[in-house]
Amino acid sequence: MSGSPASAPSGPGTDRADGAAGRPAGRLLRFVLAILPRTAAGRKLAAGAVADSVGSGMFLAASTLYFVTVVGIPATRVGAVISIAGVIGLISPVPFGRLADRVGPTRVYVALLAARGVGYAGFALVDSFWPYAVLTCVLTALDRGCSPLQQVVVGLIEGGENQARTMASIRSVRNIGLTAGFLLAGAVLAIEHRAAFAALFLGNALTFFVIALVVERLRRGLESPAGATTAKQAGPGPEQAGAGPKQAGPEPEQAGPGPEQAGPGPEETGPLAQEAAGEPDSGPTRVRSPFLDLRFLLFTVSNGILSLHDSVLFLLLPLWLTTATSAPASAVSVLLAVNTVLTVLLQVYVAKFADTTARALRLIWFALVPLLLSCGVFAGAEYVPAWPAAAFAVIAVVLLTVGENVHSVAVWNLSYDMSPAPARARYLATFSLGVTGQQIVGPVLMTAVVLPLGTSGWALLAGVFLLAGLGLRATGGPRPAPTADHAPAPEPAVTAGATGSPASTDTPTTPTPSEVTS
């Protein structure tokens, strides 16, 4: 038999060949394990993010073409709807954040995911302009509302030092999922049949129900006494056999059923366990609005300005390469691929340097340096011939990507730590407005200022980056205590530990924000 051990050749040469063949597979396996979260709960969240991003990639690659060429909506009206929806999405995170602080972040997050699933399935039935316009505006509001809540939910489920790594892992696997979604959408575009587009929309909708189910099962796992005990642990430990999906890695304090394991007392119940038991925190009435927190608002604005690197990459780069340099236009796809691959490789690695509030704050300097250098390299590319210009562009994109990833990981932790626990969803929803504002202002700034000014435009952008970085450094960091409208009741130490916030300590912590919405 050809595949049997008896017929297989043997000897030193064969061993070397088998080893050479196994090494690439082994390296790939080690890479996959390196970017996955450490805990079972984190891996489930990452798996849900993969499903979500595959659906998002399919939708993003094919939806506009479908509505313009198949449904027959004029391209100008599609663009107008997307712009209006963007304005609506600018304000939607705030009311959803307030609701989450009142009834529980995971409950609201799961409900939004389910609503998005229903809404995206509805695109398969759209055959005229007004249903498309209404559905797009509603779904954009739901999409933007989900983004900050994901950060809160990951913090509650993971907590401790696993939070930042899990969030970085989610961003890495999302980039992989988006690429797979783009490829799947290519097959649908090749078919060019309405039924194929409908299947794509339904497949995208299904991914929202998948991740909603994952999060809901993790939340319900906290309803058991063992889950409540686990929720209050801040430090990671070995996973317990048979512990179920609720466990994020912490080790129970006792092997046998003791008083603590018989049922959670008031001082033992973490935020997610309180929510699972139907007891959301009453903190929103005691913590002032984030819009009255001047330091947090300045941090939010500074982060939005530094996030202009997104507009540089996705909007300015293609226009600049084709109009201001001699590089071939085909280099645009290569440059975007460089960004995607580097993001997958860097996210989890960088997260280990943001495991405390102080270290996350120091990372702002390490984000600023490559961002400032990238502006200089972009400007230099305008003065050299075609292929050197392409090489300059690659170097500039590498620098921009490194700065982007370091900045993202740092502000994930800092924004989480600066948000008072009773109003964390509201604060993070407000924080997301900075990034959304950049998405509105950035395109105008890049096309009307930076691109026409050439070298002076890049110098101006570098100055803007520097001021924004200094603003983050000045306003970021731990707060001594949340400012209250009414004196809050003292919170047990275990509740703060369960949230995973390292606001007043240098012990390892781990958040996970994301913008990655479908």
Short mmCIF file of C-alpha atoms in Angstrom, two decimals:
data_model
loop_
_atom_site.label_atom_id
_atom_site.label_comp_id
_atom_site.label_asym_id
_atom_site.label_seq_id
_atom_site.Cartn_x
_atom_site.Cartn_y
_atom_site.Cartn_z
CA MET A 1 0.00 0.00 0.00
CA SER A 2 1.52 3.27 -1.07
CA GLY A 3 0.82 5.16 2.13
CA SER A 4 1.74 2.39 4.58
CA PRO A 5 4.80 2.54 6.83
CA ALA A 6 6.14 -0.65 5.29
CA SER A 7 6.35 0.89 1.84
CA ALA A 8 7.59 4.32 2.92
CA PRO A 9 11.27 5.02 2.22
CA SER A 10 13.50 5.64 5.18
CA GLY A 11 16.98 6.95 5.88
CA PRO A 12 18.78 10.15 6.71
CA GLY A 13 17.87 11.86 3.45
CA THR A 14 14.20 11.18 4.03
CA ASP A 15 14.38 12.57 7.56
CA ARG A 16 15.90 15.78 6.24
CA ALA A 17 13.22 16.07 3.55
CA ASP A 18 10.42 15.47 6.08
CA GLY A 19 11.93 18.06 8.38
CA ALA A 20 12.18 20.60 5.58
CA ALA A 21 8.58 19.95 4.60
CA GLY A 22 7.42 20.19 8.21
CA ARG A 23 9.23 23.39 9.06
CA PRO A 24 6.98 25.75 7.03
CA ALA A 25 3.87 24.09 8.50
CA GLY A 26 5.37 24.35 11.97
CA ARG A 27 6.21 28.01 11.50
CA LEU A 28 2.68 28.71 10.25
CA LEU A 29 1.21 26.92 13.26
CA ARG A 30 3.43 28.88 15.64
CA PHE A 31 2.41 32.13 13.96
CA VAL A 32 -1.30 31.31 14.25
CA LEU A 33 -0.88 30.39 17.93
CA ALA A 34 1.12 33.59 18.51
CA ILE A 35 -1.68 35.87 17.31
CA LEU A 36 -4.52 34.00 19.07
CA PRO A 37 -5.69 35.05 22.54
CA ARG A 38 -4.36 33.04 25.48
CA THR A 39 -7.74 32.14 26.95
CA ALA A 40 -10.61 29.98 25.76
CA ALA A 41 -13.04 32.90 26.00
CA GLY A 42 -10.67 35.13 24.05
CA ARG A 43 -10.30 32.53 21.31
CA LYS A 44 -14.07 32.31 21.01
CA LEU A 45 -14.28 36.09 20.65
CA ALA A 46 -11.54 35.99 18.00
CA ALA A 47 -13.37 33.24 16.10
CA GLY A 48 -16.52 35.36 16.12
CA ALA A 49 -14.48 38.32 14.85
CA VAL A 50 -13.19 36.21 11.94
CA ALA A 51 -16.73 35.28 10.93
CA ASP A 52 -17.81 38.90 11.26
CA SER A 53 -14.93 40.26 9.18
CA VAL A 54 -15.38 37.68 6.40
CA GLY A 55 -18.95 38.88 6.03
CA SER A 56 -17.84 42.50 6.17
CA GLY A 57 -15.26 41.93 3.45
CA MET A 58 -17.85 40.38 1.17
CA PHE A 59 -20.29 43.23 1.73
CA LEU A 60 -17.77 46.04 1.35
CA ALA A 61 -16.37 44.64 -1.88
CA ALA A 62 -19.67 43.98 -3.63
CA SER A 63 -22.51 46.07 -2.16
CA THR A 64 -21.95 49.42 -3.91
CA LEU A 65 -21.59 47.78 -7.32
CA TYR A 66 -24.77 45.79 -6.68
CA PHE A 67 -26.90 48.79 -5.77
CA VAL A 68 -25.61 50.85 -8.70
CA THR A 69 -25.52 48.24 -11.48
CA VAL A 70 -28.17 45.69 -10.44
CA VAL A 71 -30.72 47.70 -8.46
CA GLY A 72 -30.13 50.78 -10.63
CA ILE A 73 -29.62 53.49 -7.99
CA PRO A 74 -27.50 56.36 -9.41
CA ALA A 75 -23.97 56.45 -8.02
CA THR A 76 -24.37 60.06 -6.90
CA ARG A 77 -27.38 59.14 -4.75
CA VAL A 78 -25.52 56.18 -3.26
CA GLY A 79 -22.65 58.49 -2.32
CA ALA A 80 -25.04 61.03 -0.79
CA VAL A 81 -26.70 58.34 1.33
CA ILE A 82 -23.34 57.09 2.59
CA SER A 83 -22.35 60.64 3.59
CA ILE A 84 -25.64 61.25 5.44
CA ALA A 85 -25.32 57.88 7.15
CA GLY A 86 -21.81 58.85 8.27
CA VAL A 87 -23.17 61.94 10.01
CA ILE A 88 -25.84 59.85 11.75
CA GLY A 89 -23.16 57.37 12.79
CA LEU A 90 -21.19 60.21 14.37
CA ILE A 91 -23.72 60.61 17.19
CA SER A 92 -25.16 57.09 17.54
CA PRO A 93 -22.55 55.65 19.95
CA VAL A 94 -23.52 58.07 22.72
CA PRO A 95 -27.15 56.99 23.29
CA PHE A 96 -26.19 53.34 22.93
CA GLY A 97 -23.41 53.86 25.48
CA ARG A 98 -25.82 55.44 27.94
CA LEU A 99 -28.24 52.54 27.45
CA ALA A 100 -25.41 50.04 27.97
CA ASP A 101 -24.44 51.65 31.28
CA ARG A 102 -28.03 51.28 32.46
CA VAL A 103 -28.95 47.75 31.37
CA GLY A 104 -25.55 46.12 30.80
CA PRO A 105 -23.00 46.37 27.96
CA THR A 106 -23.15 42.76 26.81
CA ARG A 107 -26.94 42.77 26.64
CA VAL A 108 -26.96 45.87 24.45
CA TYR A 109 -24.05 44.58 22.36
CA VAL A 110 -25.79 41.26 21.65
CA ALA A 111 -29.05 43.04 20.82
CA LEU A 112 -27.25 45.36 18.38
CA LEU A 113 -25.53 42.40 16.72
CA ALA A 114 -28.86 40.65 16.25
CA ALA A 115 -30.46 43.83 14.87
CA ARG A 116 -27.56 44.25 12.44
CA GLY A 117 -28.01 40.66 11.28
CA VAL A 118 -31.65 41.29 10.49
CA GLY A 119 -30.85 44.59 8.80
CA TYR A 120 -28.07 43.29 6.56
CA ALA A 121 -30.29 40.39 5.52
CA GLY A 122 -32.84 43.01 4.49
CA PHE A 123 -30.46 44.31 1.81
CA ALA A 124 -31.29 41.18 -0.19
CA LEU A 125 -34.86 42.53 -0.56
CA VAL A 126 -33.95 46.11 -1.50
CA ASP A 127 -35.07 47.03 -5.02
CA SER A 128 -35.37 50.83 -4.91
CA PHE A 129 -33.74 53.95 -3.50
CA TRP A 130 -35.70 54.72 -0.32
CA PRO A 131 -35.46 51.26 1.28
CA TYR A 132 -31.73 51.36 0.53
CA ALA A 133 -31.36 54.84 2.06
CA VAL A 134 -33.30 54.05 5.25
CA LEU A 135 -31.59 50.71 5.79
CA THR A 136 -28.13 52.17 5.20
CA CYS A 137 -28.68 55.00 7.70
CA VAL A 138 -30.10 52.69 10.36
CA LEU A 139 -27.35 50.10 9.96
CA THR A 140 -24.60 52.71 10.02
CA ALA A 141 -25.96 53.94 13.36
CA LEU A 142 -26.01 50.37 14.70
CA ASP A 143 -22.51 49.66 13.33
CA ARG A 144 -20.97 52.71 15.00
CA GLY A 145 -22.82 51.98 18.23
CA CYS A 146 -21.32 48.50 18.37
CA SER A 147 -17.71 49.56 18.04
CA PRO A 148 -17.07 51.04 21.53
CA LEU A 149 -19.26 48.40 23.15
CA GLN A 150 -16.97 45.70 21.78
CA GLN A 151 -14.12 47.22 23.79
CA VAL A 152 -16.23 47.21 26.96
CA VAL A 153 -17.42 43.63 26.45
CA VAL A 154 -13.92 42.28 25.82
CA GLY A 155 -12.74 44.05 28.97
CA LEU A 156 -15.52 42.48 31.02
CA ILE A 157 -15.12 38.97 29.61
CA GLU A 158 -11.33 38.90 29.56
CA GLY A 159 -10.14 41.45 32.11
CA GLY A 160 -6.69 41.46 33.65
CA GLU A 161 -3.59 41.11 31.50
CA ASN A 162 -5.42 39.26 28.71
CA GLN A 163 -7.55 42.22 27.64
CA ALA A 164 -5.08 44.14 25.45
CA ARG A 165 -3.73 40.98 23.82
CA THR A 166 -7.23 39.77 22.98
CA MET A 167 -8.19 43.10 21.43
CA ALA A 168 -4.98 43.12 19.38
CA SER A 169 -5.63 39.53 18.33
CA ILE A 170 -9.15 40.45 17.22
CA ARG A 171 -7.78 43.19 15.00
CA SER A 172 -5.20 40.84 13.51
CA VAL A 173 -7.66 38.08 12.67
CA ARG A 174 -10.13 40.64 11.35
CA ASN A 175 -7.61 41.70 8.74
CA ILE A 176 -7.24 38.07 7.71
CA GLY A 177 -11.03 37.66 7.59
CA LEU A 178 -11.48 40.80 5.52
CA THR A 179 -9.02 39.50 2.95
CA ALA A 180 -10.93 36.20 2.73
CA GLY A 181 -14.18 38.15 2.37
CA PHE A 182 -12.74 40.21 -0.49
CA LEU A 183 -11.79 37.01 -2.32
CA LEU A 184 -15.23 35.46 -1.81
CA ALA A 185 -16.86 38.65 -3.08
CA GLY A 186 -14.71 38.37 -6.21
CA ALA A 187 -16.47 35.12 -7.05
CA VAL A 188 -19.86 36.78 -6.63
CA LEU A 189 -18.81 39.69 -8.84
CA ALA A 190 -17.68 37.25 -11.48
CA ILE A 191 -21.10 35.53 -11.47
CA GLU A 192 -22.97 38.87 -11.72
CA HIS A 193 -26.31 37.28 -10.84
CA ARG A 194 -28.82 38.80 -8.43
CA ALA A 195 -29.21 35.51 -6.55
CA ALA A 196 -25.46 35.43 -5.90
CA PHE A 197 -25.58 38.91 -4.38
CA ALA A 198 -28.56 37.91 -2.25
CA ALA A 199 -26.62 34.91 -0.95
CA LEU A 200 -23.72 37.23 -0.14
CA PHE A 201 -25.99 39.56 1.88
CA LEU A 202 -27.51 36.63 3.77
CA GLY A 203 -24.06 35.18 4.45
CA ASN A 204 -22.94 38.52 5.88
CA ALA A 205 -26.07 38.70 8.03
CA LEU A 206 -25.42 35.22 9.40
CA THR A 207 -22.02 36.27 10.74
CA PHE A 208 -23.65 38.78 13.12
CA PHE A 209 -25.79 36.04 14.64
CA VAL A 210 -22.70 33.85 15.04
CA ILE A 211 -20.79 36.41 17.08
CA ALA A 212 -23.94 37.36 19.03
CA LEU A 213 -24.33 33.71 20.00
CA VAL A 214 -20.68 33.50 21.08
CA VAL A 215 -20.92 36.58 23.30
CA GLU A 216 -24.28 35.58 24.76
CA ARG A 217 -22.99 32.13 25.71
CA LEU A 218 -19.98 33.67 27.39
CA ARG A 219 -22.27 36.04 29.28
CA ARG A 220 -24.66 33.32 30.39
CA GLY A 221 -21.74 31.25 31.59
CA LEU A 222 -21.23 33.89 34.27
CA GLU A 223 -24.63 33.11 35.81
CA SER A 224 -23.25 30.01 37.53
CA PRO A 225 -21.48 30.36 40.90
CA ALA A 226 -18.22 29.18 39.36
CA GLY A 227 -18.56 31.81 36.64
CA ALA A 228 -19.13 34.55 39.18
CA THR A 229 -16.06 33.45 41.13
CA THR A 230 -14.02 33.45 37.96
CA ALA A 231 -15.20 36.92 36.95
CA LYS A 232 -13.59 38.57 39.95
CA GLN A 233 -10.16 37.16 39.26
CA ALA A 234 -7.78 39.67 37.65
CA GLY A 235 -4.74 37.49 37.08
CA PRO A 236 -4.64 34.67 34.54
CA GLY A 237 -4.30 31.07 35.50
CA PRO A 238 -4.59 27.66 33.83
CA GLU A 239 -7.94 26.87 32.40
CA GLN A 240 -9.96 24.32 34.31
CA ALA A 241 -11.20 21.21 32.60
CA GLY A 242 -14.94 21.34 32.25
CA ALA A 243 -15.13 24.96 33.26
CA GLY A 244 -17.18 25.82 30.19
CA PRO A 245 -16.96 28.73 27.80
CA LYS A 246 -17.30 31.34 30.51
CA GLN A 247 -13.74 30.92 31.76
CA ALA A 248 -11.22 33.43 30.45
CA GLY A 249 -8.27 31.75 32.10
CA PRO A 250 -8.28 32.63 35.84
CA GLU A 251 -7.83 29.77 38.27
CA PRO A 252 -10.38 29.20 41.07
CA GLU A 253 -9.04 29.97 44.51
CA GLN A 254 -10.10 26.62 45.97
CA ALA A 255 -10.27 23.16 44.52
CA GLY A 256 -13.20 22.11 46.66
CA PRO A 257 -16.53 23.86 47.10
CA GLY A 258 -15.98 26.41 49.82
CA PRO A 259 -18.05 29.33 50.96
CA GLU A 260 -16.79 31.50 48.11
CA GLN A 261 -17.76 28.93 45.51
CA ALA A 262 -21.17 28.18 46.88
CA GLY A 263 -22.51 31.43 45.51
CA PRO A 264 -21.27 34.91 44.89
CA GLY A 265 -21.69 37.43 47.65
CA PRO A 266 -22.08 41.11 47.04
CA GLU A 267 -18.37 41.71 47.33
CA GLU A 268 -17.47 38.82 45.04
CA THR A 269 -19.48 39.61 41.97
CA GLY A 270 -17.70 41.24 39.04
CA PRO A 271 -19.41 43.56 36.56
CA LEU A 272 -20.17 40.88 33.99
CA ALA A 273 -21.52 38.56 36.68
CA GLN A 274 -23.75 41.38 37.96
CA GLU A 275 -25.03 41.92 34.44
CA ALA A 276 -25.59 38.20 33.93
CA ALA A 277 -27.63 38.15 37.13
CA GLY A 278 -29.70 41.09 35.91
CA GLU A 279 -28.14 43.61 38.26
CA PRO A 280 -26.48 46.34 36.18
CA ASP A 281 -24.56 48.98 38.06
CA SER A 282 -26.44 52.11 39.05
CA GLY A 283 -23.32 54.21 38.48
CA PRO A 284 -24.55 56.34 35.53
CA THR A 285 -26.47 58.59 37.97
CA ARG A 286 -23.33 59.18 40.05
CA VAL A 287 -20.64 59.83 37.44
CA ARG A 288 -20.69 63.07 35.48
CA SER A 289 -21.14 63.11 31.74
CA PRO A 290 -17.99 62.52 29.67
CA PHE A 291 -18.87 65.74 27.83
CA LEU A 292 -18.17 67.60 31.08
CA ASP A 293 -14.85 65.84 31.61
CA LEU A 294 -12.46 68.32 29.98
CA ARG A 295 -9.39 66.11 30.27
CA PHE A 296 -11.15 63.17 28.63
CA LEU A 297 -12.52 65.39 25.86
CA LEU A 298 -9.04 66.76 25.09
CA PHE A 299 -7.72 63.19 25.02
CA THR A 300 -10.54 62.23 22.62
CA VAL A 301 -9.86 65.17 20.29
CA SER A 302 -6.10 64.53 20.33
CA ASN A 303 -6.67 60.88 19.44
CA GLY A 304 -9.01 61.82 16.59
CA ILE A 305 -6.36 64.15 15.15
CA LEU A 306 -3.59 61.56 15.41
CA SER A 307 -5.94 59.06 13.72
CA LEU A 308 -5.56 61.09 10.52
CA HIS A 309 -3.06 58.40 9.53
CA ASP A 310 -6.13 56.39 8.43
CA SER A 311 -7.10 59.07 5.90
CA VAL A 312 -3.50 59.22 4.71
CA LEU A 313 -3.47 55.50 4.00
CA PHE A 314 -6.87 54.88 2.48
CA LEU A 315 -7.66 58.19 0.79
CA LEU A 316 -4.54 60.29 0.25
CA LEU A 317 -2.13 57.49 -0.69
CA PRO A 318 -3.77 56.43 -4.01
CA LEU A 319 -4.28 60.04 -5.14
CA TRP A 320 -0.79 61.13 -4.08
CA LEU A 321 0.94 58.17 -5.72
CA THR A 322 -0.70 58.76 -9.09
CA THR A 323 -0.58 62.57 -9.19
CA ALA A 324 2.49 63.64 -7.18
CA THR A 325 5.04 60.89 -7.94
CA SER A 326 6.42 58.96 -10.91
CA ALA A 327 5.60 55.59 -9.32
CA PRO A 328 3.28 53.24 -11.25
CA ALA A 329 -0.37 53.31 -10.22
CA SER A 330 -0.30 49.52 -9.79
CA ALA A 331 1.87 50.06 -6.68
CA VAL A 332 -1.22 51.16 -4.73
CA SER A 333 -2.44 47.58 -4.25
CA VAL A 334 1.04 46.49 -3.15
CA LEU A 335 1.21 49.30 -0.60
CA LEU A 336 -2.20 48.42 0.87
CA ALA A 337 -1.16 44.77 1.06
CA VAL A 338 1.99 45.81 2.96
CA ASN A 339 -0.22 47.63 5.47
CA THR A 340 -2.55 44.66 5.92
CA VAL A 341 0.22 42.11 6.39
CA LEU A 342 2.16 44.30 8.82
CA THR A 343 -0.99 44.92 10.85
CA VAL A 344 -1.54 41.19 11.24
CA LEU A 345 2.08 40.70 12.32
CA LEU A 346 2.36 43.71 14.64
CA GLN A 347 -0.87 43.92 16.61
CA VAL A 348 -0.32 41.11 19.11
CA TYR A 349 3.42 41.78 19.39
CA VAL A 350 2.91 45.46 20.24
CA ALA A 351 0.21 44.65 22.80
CA LYS A 352 2.78 43.16 25.20
CA PHE A 353 4.32 46.63 25.57
CA ALA A 354 1.00 48.17 26.66
CA ASP A 355 0.27 45.89 29.59
CA THR A 356 0.16 48.78 32.09
CA THR A 357 -1.17 52.30 31.93
CA ALA A 358 2.29 53.84 32.28
CA ARG A 359 3.75 51.69 29.50
CA ALA A 360 0.78 52.42 27.22
CA LEU A 361 1.37 56.14 27.76
CA ARG A 362 5.06 55.77 26.86
CA LEU A 363 4.07 54.03 23.62
CA ILE A 364 2.72 57.34 22.32
CA TRP A 365 6.35 58.45 21.74
CA PHE A 366 7.06 55.22 19.84
CA ALA A 367 4.01 55.91 17.65
CA LEU A 368 4.97 59.51 16.94
CA VAL A 369 8.49 58.81 15.67
CA PRO A 370 7.55 56.57 12.69
CA LEU A 371 4.53 58.76 11.87
CA LEU A 372 6.72 61.87 11.63
CA LEU A 373 9.39 60.02 9.64
CA SER A 374 6.76 58.73 7.20
CA CYS A 375 5.75 62.31 6.35
CA GLY A 376 9.36 63.09 5.44
CA VAL A 377 9.70 59.98 3.27
CA PHE A 378 6.39 60.67 1.52
CA ALA A 379 7.63 64.19 0.71
CA GLY A 380 10.98 62.85 -0.55
CA ALA A 381 9.27 60.44 -2.94
CA GLU A 382 7.99 63.39 -4.98
CA TYR A 383 11.55 64.32 -6.07
CA VAL A 384 12.91 60.97 -7.36
CA PRO A 385 12.28 58.83 -10.49
CA ALA A 386 9.63 56.13 -10.77
CA TRP A 387 11.14 53.09 -9.11
CA PRO A 388 12.95 54.96 -6.33
CA ALA A 389 9.63 56.74 -5.73
CA ALA A 390 7.92 53.36 -5.38
CA ALA A 391 10.61 52.25 -2.92
CA PHE A 392 10.19 55.48 -0.94
CA ALA A 393 6.42 54.86 -0.87
CA VAL A 394 6.91 51.34 0.52
CA ILE A 395 9.21 52.64 3.26
CA ALA A 396 6.74 55.42 4.09
CA VAL A 397 3.82 52.97 4.31
CA VAL A 398 5.85 50.66 6.57
CA LEU A 399 6.62 53.59 8.89
CA LEU A 400 3.00 54.76 8.79
CA THR A 401 1.73 51.25 9.58
CA VAL A 402 4.10 50.82 12.52
CA GLY A 403 3.00 54.17 13.95
CA GLU A 404 -0.66 53.35 13.33
CA ASN A 405 -0.47 50.01 15.15
CA VAL A 406 1.51 51.32 18.12
CA HIS A 407 -0.88 54.26 18.45
CA SER A 408 -3.96 52.01 18.27
CA VAL A 409 -2.76 49.62 20.98
CA ALA A 410 -1.73 52.47 23.29
CA VAL A 411 -5.01 54.35 23.10
CA TRP A 412 -7.05 51.17 23.49
CA ASN A 413 -5.58 50.74 26.96
CA LEU A 414 -5.53 54.41 27.87
CA SER A 415 -9.14 55.09 26.84
CA TYR A 416 -10.31 52.07 28.82
CA ASP A 417 -8.32 53.05 31.92
CA MET A 418 -9.52 56.67 31.78
CA SER A 419 -13.21 55.65 31.66
CA PRO A 420 -14.85 55.39 35.11
CA ALA A 421 -16.18 51.86 35.55
CA PRO A 422 -19.83 52.86 36.25
CA ALA A 423 -19.98 54.84 33.00
CA ARG A 424 -17.41 53.01 30.89
CA ALA A 425 -19.74 52.41 27.94
CA ARG A 426 -20.71 56.10 27.79
CA TYR A 427 -17.10 57.23 28.03
CA LEU A 428 -15.85 54.85 25.34
CA ALA A 429 -18.78 55.80 23.11
CA THR A 430 -17.75 59.44 23.49
CA PHE A 431 -14.13 58.48 22.82
CA SER A 432 -15.16 56.89 19.51
CA LEU A 433 -16.46 60.25 18.31
CA GLY A 434 -12.88 61.44 17.81
CA VAL A 435 -12.19 58.69 15.28
CA THR A 436 -15.55 59.21 13.59
CA GLY A 437 -14.87 62.95 13.34
CA GLN A 438 -11.55 62.17 11.68
CA GLN A 439 -13.40 60.12 9.08
CA ILE A 440 -15.48 63.20 8.23
CA VAL A 441 -12.77 65.89 8.40
CA GLY A 442 -9.83 63.77 7.19
CA PRO A 443 -10.87 63.35 3.53
CA VAL A 444 -11.36 67.11 3.11
CA LEU A 445 -8.06 67.90 4.82
CA MET A 446 -6.13 65.40 2.69
CA THR A 447 -7.59 66.42 -0.67
CA ALA A 448 -7.91 70.18 -0.13
CA VAL A 449 -4.78 70.89 1.93
CA VAL A 450 -2.11 68.19 2.10
CA LEU A 451 -2.21 67.01 -1.52
CA PRO A 452 -2.21 70.46 -3.21
CA LEU A 453 0.55 71.83 -0.94
CA GLY A 454 3.01 69.02 -1.73
CA THR A 455 6.06 69.12 0.54
CA SER A 456 4.56 71.92 2.63
CA GLY A 457 1.46 69.77 3.08
CA TRP A 458 3.49 66.87 4.45
CA ALA A 459 5.33 69.25 6.78
CA LEU A 460 2.00 70.61 8.00
CA LEU A 461 0.68 67.09 8.56
CA ALA A 462 3.82 66.19 10.56
CA GLY A 463 3.23 69.24 12.75
CA VAL A 464 -0.39 68.21 13.29
CA PHE A 465 0.74 64.68 14.28
CA LEU A 466 3.26 66.13 16.74
CA LEU A 467 0.72 68.40 18.42
CA ALA A 468 -1.81 65.56 18.66
CA GLY A 469 0.79 63.24 20.19
CA LEU A 470 1.75 65.87 22.75
CA GLY A 471 -1.95 66.28 23.53
CA LEU A 472 -2.31 62.54 24.16
CA ARG A 473 0.74 62.54 26.41
CA ALA A 474 -0.54 65.53 28.39
CA THR A 475 -4.10 64.28 28.90
CA GLY A 476 -3.69 60.48 28.94
CA GLY A 477 -2.94 58.35 31.97
CA PRO A 478 -4.65 57.18 35.15
CA ARG A 479 -7.18 59.30 36.99
CA PRO A 480 -7.13 59.32 40.80
CA ALA A 481 -10.89 58.78 41.06
CA PRO A 482 -13.99 59.37 38.92
CA THR A 483 -15.63 62.76 39.42
CA ALA A 484 -19.10 62.23 40.79
CA ASP A 485 -22.23 64.34 40.75
CA HIS A 486 -23.26 62.54 43.92
CA ALA A 487 -20.94 60.80 46.29
CA PRO A 488 -20.69 57.21 45.00
CA ALA A 489 -20.86 54.29 47.33
CA PRO A 490 -17.45 52.71 47.89
CA GLU A 491 -16.83 49.97 45.36
CA PRO A 492 -15.26 46.66 46.41
CA ALA A 493 -11.73 46.05 45.20
CA VAL A 494 -12.77 42.86 43.44
CA THR A 495 -15.15 44.77 41.19
CA ALA A 496 -12.38 47.01 39.96
CA GLY A 497 -10.19 44.00 39.37
CA ALA A 498 -12.81 42.27 37.35
CA THR A 499 -13.00 45.12 34.92
CA GLY A 500 -9.35 44.72 34.07
CA SER A 501 -8.62 48.44 34.42
CA PRO A 502 -5.06 49.24 35.45
CA ALA A 503 -5.85 52.87 36.18
CA SER A 504 -3.97 53.14 39.45
CA THR A 505 -1.44 50.37 39.25
CA ASP A 506 1.33 49.10 37.03
CA THR A 507 0.20 45.50 37.24
CA PRO A 508 -0.45 43.93 33.82
CA THR A 509 -3.85 44.58 32.29
CA THR A 510 -5.43 44.03 28.91
CA PRO A 511 -8.15 45.86 26.94
CA THR A 512 -9.40 45.33 23.44
CA PRO A 513 -11.21 47.98 21.44
CA SER A 514 -11.84 47.88 17.97
CA GLU A 515 -13.00 49.42 15.32
CA VAL A 516 -13.66 46.85 13.36
CA THR A 517 -17.23 46.86 12.60
CA SER A 518 -19.01 45.20 9.74
#
